[in-house]
Coordinates of C-alpha atoms in Angstrom, one line a residue:
X1 CA 100.0 161.3 93.2
X2 CA 103.6 161.7 94.5
X3 CA 106.3 162.9 92.2
X4 CA 109.2 160.7 91.4
X5 CA 111.6 162.4 93.9
X6 CA 109.1 162.1 96.7
X7 CA 108.5 158.4 95.9
X8 CA 112.2 157.8 96.0
X9 CA 112.4 159.6 99.3
X10 CA 109.5 157.6 100.7
X11 CA 111.1 154.4 99.5
X12 CA 114.5 155.3 101.0
X13 CA 112.9 156.2 104.4
X14 CA 110.9 152.9 104.4
X15 CA 114.1 150.9 103.5
X16 CA 116.0 152.6 106.3
X17 CA 113.4 151.9 108.9
X18 CA 113.2 148.2 107.8
X19 CA 117.0 147.9 108.0
X20 CA 117.1 149.5 111.4
X21 CA 114.8 146.9 112.8
X22 CA 117.1 144.1 111.8
X23 CA 120.4 143.1 113.4
X24 CA 123.5 142.1 111.5
X25 CA 122.1 138.7 110.5
X26 CA 118.9 140.1 109.0
X27 CA 116.4 139.4 111.8
X28 CA 116.3 139.8 115.5
X29 CA 117.5 136.8 117.5
X30 CA 114.9 137.5 120.1
X31 CA 112.9 134.3 120.7
X32 CA 109.7 136.3 121.2
X33 CA 110.1 138.0 117.8
X34 CA 107.4 137.1 115.2
X35 CA 110.1 137.0 112.5
X36 CA 111.6 133.7 111.3
X37 CA 115.2 133.1 112.6
X38 CA 118.0 133.8 110.2
X39 CA 119.6 131.0 108.2
X40 CA 123.2 130.0 108.7
X41 CA 124.6 129.3 105.3
X42 CA 127.5 127.4 106.8
X43 CA 125.1 125.2 108.8
X44 CA 124.8 121.5 108.2
X45 CA 121.6 120.2 106.5
X46 CA 119.8 117.4 108.2
X47 CA 119.7 114.1 106.3
X48 CA 116.5 114.0 104.4
X49 CA 116.1 110.3 105.1
X50 CA 116.1 111.0 108.9
X51 CA 113.6 113.8 108.4
X52 CA 111.4 111.6 106.3
X53 CA 111.4 108.9 109.0
X54 CA 110.5 111.4 111.6
X55 CA 107.7 112.7 109.5
X56 CA 106.4 109.2 108.9
X57 CA 106.3 108.7 112.7
X58 CA 104.3 111.9 112.9
X59 CA 101.9 110.6 110.2
X60 CA 102.9 113.4 107.9
X61 CA 103.0 111.2 104.9
X62 CA 103.0 113.8 102.1
X63 CA 105.9 115.7 103.7
X64 CA 107.7 112.4 104.3
X65 CA 107.3 111.5 100.7
X66 CA 108.9 114.9 99.7
X67 CA 111.8 114.3 102.1
X68 CA 112.4 110.7 100.7
X69 CA 112.4 112.1 97.2
X70 CA 115.1 114.6 98.2
X71 CA 117.0 111.7 99.7
X72 CA 116.6 109.8 96.4
X73 CA 118.1 112.8 94.6
X74 CA 121.0 112.8 97.1
X75 CA 121.7 109.1 97.5
X76 CA 120.0 107.4 94.5
X77 CA 117.2 104.8 94.7
X78 CA 118.7 102.5 97.3
X79 CA 116.7 99.7 98.9
X80 CA 116.1 101.8 102.0
X81 CA 114.8 104.8 100.0
X82 CA 112.6 102.6 97.9
X83 CA 111.1 101.1 101.0
X84 CA 110.6 104.5 102.5
X85 CA 108.9 105.8 99.4
X86 CA 106.7 102.8 99.3
X87 CA 105.8 103.2 103.0
X88 CA 104.9 106.9 102.5
X89 CA 102.7 106.0 99.6
X90 CA 101.0 103.4 101.6
X91 CA 100.3 106.0 104.3
X92 CA 98.8 108.2 101.6
X93 CA 96.6 105.3 100.5
X94 CA 98.4 105.0 97.1
X95 CA 98.5 101.2 97.3
X96 CA 99.5 100.5 93.7
X97 CA 102.5 102.9 93.9
X98 CA 103.4 101.5 97.3
X99 CA 103.3 97.9 95.9
X100 CA 105.5 98.8 92.9
X101 CA 108.1 100.6 95.0
X102 CA 108.2 97.9 97.7
X103 CA 108.6 95.2 95.0
X104 CA 111.6 97.1 93.6
X105 CA 113.0 97.4 97.1
X106 CA 112.9 93.7 97.8
X107 CA 114.5 93.0 94.5
X108 CA 117.3 95.4 95.3
X109 CA 117.8 94.3 98.9
X110 CA 116.3 90.8 99.2
X111 CA 117.7 90.2 102.7
X112 CA 115.9 93.2 104.4
X113 CA 113.0 92.0 106.5
X114 CA 111.6 95.6 106.8
X115 CA 111.0 95.8 103.1
X116 CA 109.3 92.4 103.0
X117 CA 107.1 93.3 106.0
X118 CA 106.0 96.5 104.4
X119 CA 105.2 94.8 101.1
X120 CA 103.1 92.3 103.1
X121 CA 101.1 95.2 104.6
X122 CA 100.4 96.5 101.2
X123 CA 99.4 93.1 99.8
X124 CA 97.1 92.7 102.8
X125 CA 95.5 96.0 102.1
X126 CA 95.0 95.0 98.5
X127 CA 93.3 91.8 99.6
X128 CA 96.1 89.6 98.3
X129 CA 96.2 87.8 101.6
X130 CA 97.7 84.5 100.4
X131 CA 100.7 86.3 98.9
X132 CA 100.9 88.6 101.9
X133 CA 101.2 85.6 104.3
X134 CA 104.1 84.2 102.3
X135 CA 105.8 87.6 102.3
X136 CA 105.3 88.0 106.0
X137 CA 106.8 84.5 106.5
X138 CA 109.8 85.5 104.5
X139 CA 110.2 88.7 106.6
X140 CA 109.8 86.7 109.8
X141 CA 112.4 84.2 108.7
X142 CA 114.9 86.9 107.6
X143 CA 114.4 88.7 111.0
X144 CA 114.9 85.4 112.9
X145 CA 111.6 86.0 114.6
X146 CA 113.0 89.0 116.6
X147 CA 110.5 91.7 115.5
X148 CA 107.3 91.8 117.4
X149 CA 105.7 93.9 114.6
X150 CA 106.5 91.4 111.9
X151 CA 105.2 88.5 114.1
X152 CA 102.0 90.4 114.8
X153 CA 101.5 91.2 111.1
X154 CA 102.0 87.5 110.2
X155 CA 99.5 86.5 112.9
X156 CA 97.0 89.0 111.6
X157 CA 97.4 88.0 108.0
X158 CA 97.0 84.3 108.9
X159 CA 93.9 85.1 110.8
X160 CA 92.5 87.0 107.8
X161 CA 93.4 84.1 105.5
X162 CA 91.5 81.7 107.8
X163 CA 88.5 83.9 108.2
X164 CA 86.5 84.4 104.9
X165 CA 84.3 87.1 106.5
X166 CA 87.3 89.1 107.7
X167 CA 87.5 92.8 106.9
X168 CA 84.1 94.5 107.2
X169 CA 83.4 93.7 110.8
X170 CA 87.0 93.6 112.1
X171 CA 89.6 96.3 111.8
X172 CA 93.1 95.2 112.5
X173 CA 96.2 97.4 112.8
X174 CA 99.2 96.4 110.7
X175 CA 102.6 97.8 111.4
X176 CA 105.1 99.2 108.9
X177 CA 108.7 98.8 109.9
X178 CA 111.5 101.2 109.1
X179 CA 115.1 100.4 108.5
X180 CA 116.7 100.9 111.9
X181 CA 114.8 101.3 115.1
X182 CA 111.2 102.3 114.4
X183 CA 107.8 101.0 113.6
X184 CA 104.9 102.8 111.9
X185 CA 101.4 101.8 112.6
X186 CA 99.0 101.5 109.7
X187 CA 95.3 101.5 110.6
X188 CA 92.6 100.7 108.1
X189 CA 90.4 103.7 107.1

């Protein structure tokens, strides 16, 4: 066993060698370095809502949910954030939470076709097809028929409503729509 002075000497030598391998920011800026890059404390943080939408597009629903929760902490529970949280929960298969959040979103922002569309997707997944058709019709009307995704979702829900045997033999792909310029595809499991 090393004596206390020797342990201190070994600790000091190890500390000096670690510090010598670092540059003034803490880690090497060499892109081939295995170390993580340093953090710029003056740097701007990326909007967690944007990060969440990108994660949704990458089908990283759990990470997107975390990002949307950070956005909720920063901006409050706006209609857009409620819609985003509901969409992430739908991606995770948490249909009851998704329905609840999306119903809150359409109450808060009743003129957003994106929220109505995503609620329609959840209702379709919950086999509430009649209500889903009405919700898709509302989304389609609010959007003035401009969104291809909403039109396709309405068409699929109407086909499901007309076809009693729908579901087990056929798998249809419904599309979630984000506020702004993006569409998420939801495929049945």
